[in-house]
């Protein structure tokens, strides 16, 4: 059990994959974790994993592509009285990724989730983060660091934009002690692979990163001393093309 002064992290996209791994890693480091994502049942599963490891968790279901994010922050503050960190891991892609086959409806959904949703989360969290000199990890993508043709038009554009989003946050909020990291994972063996045009087989997955690899990287950034800012972190498997 953590004490009343334990740091509080809000993890968006906590229902599976890297977000779930981040929740477990941060709980093991003494953080209380608030869990958001579209699927309430998946969030409950993550919360049980956190509690089984001795941590504290609350769930606040949220679709960042469409929902108001302020009520989730209000709930966290009402429950725990502070917010020290945000991990934004929610993301969306489509198998139809080229100018030849994409639909504008899919492009809009991807941009709403990956870019506008990130802005919504950070905008709602910033007042509380200013109070605690908080830290932000925006889980982007290898394609947000370097161009990857297979990532898709909308996905690549939305993830590339996150680099500028993080840099603007660091430039404008440093005086308040707020620090943000643009985290760019390469291939990760997670449910997100199901959105690819061709889903990788077991052999291809075996050489990818594991969600817990990314969770450990997130913990590293979140646990850094308050005078340390990790502006950008790229983590990839040795096999990354």
CSV table of C-alpha atoms in Angstrom, one decimal:
chain,number,residue,atom,x,y,z
A,1,UNK,CA,0.0,0.0,0.0
A,2,UNK,CA,1.3,3.5,-0.9
A,3,UNK,CA,1.2,6.4,1.5
A,4,UNK,CA,-0.9,9.6,1.2
A,5,UNK,CA,1.9,11.5,-0.5
A,6,UNK,CA,2.5,8.8,-3.2
A,7,UNK,CA,2.9,10.2,-6.7
A,8,UNK,CA,-0.1,9.8,-9.0
A,9,UNK,CA,0.0,8.9,-12.7
A,10,UNK,CA,-2.8,9.1,-15.2
A,11,UNK,CA,-2.3,6.4,-17.9
A,12,UNK,CA,-4.5,6.8,-21.0
A,13,UNK,CA,-4.7,3.7,-23.2
A,14,UNK,CA,-4.2,1.5,-20.1
A,15,UNK,CA,-6.4,-1.4,-21.2
A,16,UNK,CA,-3.7,-3.4,-23.0
A,17,UNK,CA,-0.2,-3.4,-24.4
A,18,UNK,CA,2.2,-0.6,-23.6
A,19,UNK,CA,-0.3,1.3,-21.4
A,20,UNK,CA,-1.0,-1.8,-19.3
A,21,UNK,CA,2.7,-2.5,-19.0
A,22,UNK,CA,3.3,1.1,-17.9
A,23,UNK,CA,0.6,0.8,-15.2
A,24,UNK,CA,2.3,-2.3,-13.8
A,25,UNK,CA,5.8,-0.8,-14.0
A,26,UNK,CA,4.8,2.4,-12.3
A,27,UNK,CA,2.8,0.6,-9.6
A,28,UNK,CA,5.9,-1.4,-8.8
A,29,UNK,CA,7.8,1.9,-8.4
A,30,UNK,CA,5.3,3.2,-5.9
A,31,UNK,CA,3.0,5.3,-8.1
A,32,UNK,CA,-0.8,5.3,-7.7
A,33,UNK,CA,-2.2,4.8,-11.2
A,34,UNK,CA,-5.4,6.1,-12.7
A,35,UNK,CA,-6.4,4.1,-15.7
A,36,UNK,CA,-8.3,5.4,-18.8
A,37,UNK,CA,-9.2,3.8,-22.1
A,38,UNK,CA,-12.2,2.9,-24.2
A,39,UNK,CA,-12.9,-0.5,-22.7
A,40,UNK,CA,-14.1,-0.6,-19.1
A,41,UNK,CA,-13.6,-4.4,-18.8
A,42,UNK,CA,-10.0,-4.2,-20.0
A,43,UNK,CA,-9.3,-1.3,-17.5
A,44,UNK,CA,-10.7,-3.5,-14.7
A,45,UNK,CA,-8.3,-6.2,-15.7
A,46,UNK,CA,-5.3,-3.8,-15.6
A,47,UNK,CA,-6.5,-2.5,-12.2
A,48,UNK,CA,-6.6,-6.1,-10.9
A,49,UNK,CA,-3.0,-6.7,-12.1
A,50,UNK,CA,-1.9,-3.5,-10.3
A,51,UNK,CA,-3.6,-4.4,-7.1
A,52,UNK,CA,-2.3,-7.9,-7.2
A,53,UNK,CA,1.2,-6.4,-7.3
A,54,UNK,CA,0.4,-4.3,-4.2
A,55,UNK,CA,-0.4,-1.0,-6.0
A,56,UNK,CA,-3.4,1.3,-6.0
A,57,UNK,CA,-5.6,1.9,-9.1
A,58,UNK,CA,-8.8,3.6,-10.1
A,59,UNK,CA,-10.5,3.4,-13.5
A,60,UNK,CA,-11.9,6.2,-15.5
A,61,UNK,CA,-13.1,5.0,-18.9
A,62,UNK,CA,-12.6,7.5,-21.7
A,63,UNK,CA,-12.4,7.7,-25.5
A,64,UNK,CA,-9.9,10.4,-26.1
A,65,UNK,CA,-11.1,10.8,-29.7
A,66,UNK,CA,-14.5,12.0,-28.7
A,67,UNK,CA,-14.9,12.5,-24.9
A,68,UNK,CA,-14.3,15.4,-22.6
A,69,UNK,CA,-11.1,14.7,-20.6
A,70,UNK,CA,-11.7,17.2,-17.8
A,71,UNK,CA,-14.0,14.9,-15.8
A,72,UNK,CA,-11.3,12.2,-15.6
A,73,UNK,CA,-8.8,14.7,-14.2
A,74,UNK,CA,-11.4,16.0,-11.7
A,75,UNK,CA,-12.0,12.4,-10.5
A,76,UNK,CA,-8.3,11.8,-10.0
A,77,UNK,CA,-7.9,15.0,-8.0
A,78,UNK,CA,-11.0,14.2,-5.9
A,79,UNK,CA,-9.7,10.7,-5.1
A,80,UNK,CA,-6.0,11.4,-4.6
A,81,UNK,CA,-5.6,15.2,-4.5
A,82,UNK,CA,-2.8,15.5,-7.0
A,83,UNK,CA,-1.5,14.5,-10.4
A,84,UNK,CA,2.3,14.0,-10.9
A,85,UNK,CA,2.5,12.4,-14.3
A,86,UNK,CA,0.6,11.5,-17.5
A,87,UNK,CA,1.3,8.6,-19.8
A,88,UNK,CA,-0.6,9.0,-23.1
A,89,UNK,CA,-0.5,5.6,-24.8
A,90,UNK,CA,-3.9,5.6,-26.7
A,91,UNK,CA,-3.5,5.1,-30.4
A,92,UNK,CA,-5.4,4.1,-33.6
A,93,UNK,CA,-4.5,3.0,-37.1
A,94,UNK,CA,-6.3,1.3,-40.0
A,95,UNK,CA,-5.3,-1.5,-42.4
A,96,UNK,CA,-6.1,0.9,-45.2
A,97,UNK,CA,-3.1,3.1,-45.0
A,98,UNK,CA,-2.3,4.5,-48.5
A,99,UNK,CA,-3.6,7.3,-50.6
A,100,UNK,CA,-5.0,4.7,-52.9
A,101,UNK,CA,-7.2,2.9,-50.3
A,102,UNK,CA,-7.6,5.1,-47.2
A,103,UNK,CA,-11.0,6.6,-46.3
A,104,UNK,CA,-11.4,10.2,-45.1
A,105,UNK,CA,-13.5,8.8,-42.2
A,106,UNK,CA,-10.6,6.6,-41.0
A,107,UNK,CA,-8.1,9.5,-41.5
A,108,UNK,CA,-10.3,11.7,-39.3
A,109,UNK,CA,-10.7,9.0,-36.6
A,110,UNK,CA,-6.9,8.4,-36.5
A,111,UNK,CA,-6.1,12.1,-36.2
A,112,UNK,CA,-8.7,12.6,-33.6
A,113,UNK,CA,-7.3,9.8,-31.4
A,114,UNK,CA,-3.6,10.1,-32.0
A,115,UNK,CA,-3.2,13.9,-32.1
A,116,UNK,CA,-6.3,15.8,-31.0
A,117,UNK,CA,-6.9,13.2,-28.2
A,118,UNK,CA,-3.4,13.8,-26.9
A,119,UNK,CA,-4.0,17.6,-26.9
A,120,UNK,CA,-7.2,17.0,-25.0
A,121,UNK,CA,-5.5,14.9,-22.3
A,122,UNK,CA,-2.6,17.2,-21.8
A,123,UNK,CA,-4.7,20.4,-21.8
A,124,UNK,CA,-6.9,18.9,-19.1
A,125,UNK,CA,-3.9,17.7,-17.0
A,126,UNK,CA,-1.6,20.7,-17.2
A,127,UNK,CA,-3.1,22.8,-14.4
A,128,UNK,CA,-2.5,19.9,-12.0
A,129,UNK,CA,0.9,19.1,-13.4
A,130,UNK,CA,2.0,22.7,-12.9
A,131,UNK,CA,1.3,22.3,-9.2
A,132,UNK,CA,3.6,19.2,-8.9
A,133,UNK,CA,6.3,19.9,-11.5
A,134,UNK,CA,4.9,16.9,-13.3
A,135,UNK,CA,6.2,14.7,-16.0
A,136,UNK,CA,4.5,13.6,-19.3
A,137,UNK,CA,5.3,10.6,-21.5
A,138,UNK,CA,3.6,10.8,-24.9
A,139,UNK,CA,3.9,7.3,-26.5
A,140,UNK,CA,4.4,8.1,-30.1
A,141,UNK,CA,6.0,5.6,-32.6
A,142,UNK,CA,9.2,4.9,-34.5
A,143,UNK,CA,7.3,6.5,-37.4
A,144,UNK,CA,7.1,9.7,-35.3
A,145,UNK,CA,10.9,9.7,-35.2
A,146,UNK,CA,11.7,8.7,-38.7
A,147,UNK,CA,9.6,8.2,-41.8
A,148,UNK,CA,8.2,4.7,-42.1
A,149,UNK,CA,6.2,4.2,-45.4
A,150,UNK,CA,4.2,1.2,-44.1
A,151,UNK,CA,2.9,3.1,-41.1
A,152,UNK,CA,0.2,4.9,-43.1
A,153,UNK,CA,-0.6,8.4,-44.2
A,154,UNK,CA,-2.7,9.4,-41.3
A,155,UNK,CA,-0.8,7.5,-38.6
A,156,UNK,CA,2.6,8.7,-39.7
A,157,UNK,CA,1.4,12.3,-39.9
A,158,UNK,CA,-0.3,12.2,-36.5
A,159,UNK,CA,2.7,10.6,-34.8
A,160,UNK,CA,5.2,13.0,-36.4
A,161,UNK,CA,3.0,15.9,-35.1
A,162,UNK,CA,3.5,14.6,-31.5
A,163,UNK,CA,7.2,15.5,-31.7
A,164,UNK,CA,6.2,19.2,-32.1
A,165,UNK,CA,3.5,18.9,-29.5
A,166,UNK,CA,6.1,17.7,-26.9
A,167,UNK,CA,8.7,20.3,-27.9
A,168,UNK,CA,6.1,23.1,-27.5
A,169,UNK,CA,5.1,21.7,-24.1
A,170,UNK,CA,8.7,21.7,-22.9
A,171,UNK,CA,9.4,25.2,-24.3
A,172,UNK,CA,6.4,26.8,-22.7
A,173,UNK,CA,6.0,24.9,-19.4
A,174,UNK,CA,9.6,24.5,-18.3
A,175,UNK,CA,9.2,27.4,-15.9
A,176,UNK,CA,6.6,25.4,-14.0
A,177,UNK,CA,8.9,22.4,-13.9
A,178,UNK,CA,6.7,20.4,-16.3
A,179,UNK,CA,8.8,17.9,-18.4
A,180,UNK,CA,7.6,15.9,-21.4
A,181,UNK,CA,9.1,13.0,-23.4
A,182,UNK,CA,8.4,12.0,-27.0
A,183,UNK,CA,8.7,8.2,-26.6
A,184,UNK,CA,9.1,6.4,-30.0
A,185,UNK,CA,8.9,2.6,-29.8
A,186,UNK,CA,9.7,0.4,-32.7
A,187,UNK,CA,7.8,-2.8,-33.4
A,188,UNK,CA,6.1,-4.1,-30.3
A,189,UNK,CA,4.3,-7.5,-30.0
A,190,UNK,CA,0.9,-6.2,-28.9
A,191,UNK,CA,-2.7,-6.2,-30.0
A,192,UNK,CA,-2.0,-3.1,-32.1
A,193,UNK,CA,-0.5,-5.4,-34.7
A,194,UNK,CA,-4.0,-6.5,-35.6
A,195,UNK,CA,-4.5,-3.2,-37.3
A,196,UNK,CA,-1.8,-3.9,-39.9
A,197,UNK,CA,-2.7,-4.9,-43.5
A,198,UNK,CA,-0.8,-8.2,-42.9
A,199,UNK,CA,-0.7,-9.3,-39.3
A,200,UNK,CA,2.8,-10.5,-38.4
A,201,UNK,CA,3.1,-14.2,-37.6
A,202,UNK,CA,4.7,-15.7,-34.5
A,203,UNK,CA,8.2,-15.7,-36.0
A,204,UNK,CA,8.0,-12.0,-36.8
A,205,UNK,CA,6.6,-11.2,-33.3
A,206,UNK,CA,9.3,-13.2,-31.6
A,207,UNK,CA,12.0,-10.6,-32.4
A,208,UNK,CA,9.9,-7.5,-31.5
A,209,UNK,CA,9.9,-5.5,-28.3
A,210,UNK,CA,7.6,-6.7,-25.6
A,211,UNK,CA,5.1,-4.3,-23.9
A,212,UNK,CA,7.1,-4.6,-20.7
A,213,UNK,CA,10.2,-3.3,-22.5
A,214,UNK,CA,8.4,-0.1,-23.2
A,215,UNK,CA,6.8,-0.1,-19.7
A,216,UNK,CA,10.4,-0.1,-18.3
A,217,UNK,CA,11.3,2.8,-20.5
A,218,UNK,CA,8.3,4.7,-19.4
A,219,UNK,CA,9.2,4.0,-15.7
A,220,UNK,CA,12.7,5.3,-16.4
A,221,UNK,CA,11.4,8.6,-17.7
A,222,UNK,CA,8.7,9.0,-15.0
A,223,UNK,CA,11.1,8.2,-12.2
A,224,UNK,CA,13.8,10.7,-13.4
A,225,UNK,CA,14.8,13.4,-10.9
A,226,UNK,CA,12.8,16.6,-11.2
A,227,UNK,CA,15.8,18.5,-12.7
A,228,UNK,CA,16.1,15.8,-15.5
A,229,UNK,CA,14.1,16.0,-18.7
A,230,UNK,CA,14.2,13.2,-21.3
A,231,UNK,CA,13.1,15.1,-24.4
A,232,UNK,CA,12.9,12.2,-26.8
A,233,UNK,CA,13.6,8.5,-26.4
A,234,UNK,CA,13.7,5.9,-29.2
A,235,UNK,CA,13.5,2.3,-28.2
A,236,UNK,CA,13.5,-0.4,-30.9
A,237,UNK,CA,14.3,-4.1,-31.4
A,238,UNK,CA,17.6,-5.1,-32.9
A,239,UNK,CA,15.6,-6.3,-35.9
A,240,UNK,CA,13.9,-2.9,-36.6
A,241,UNK,CA,14.1,-2.0,-40.3
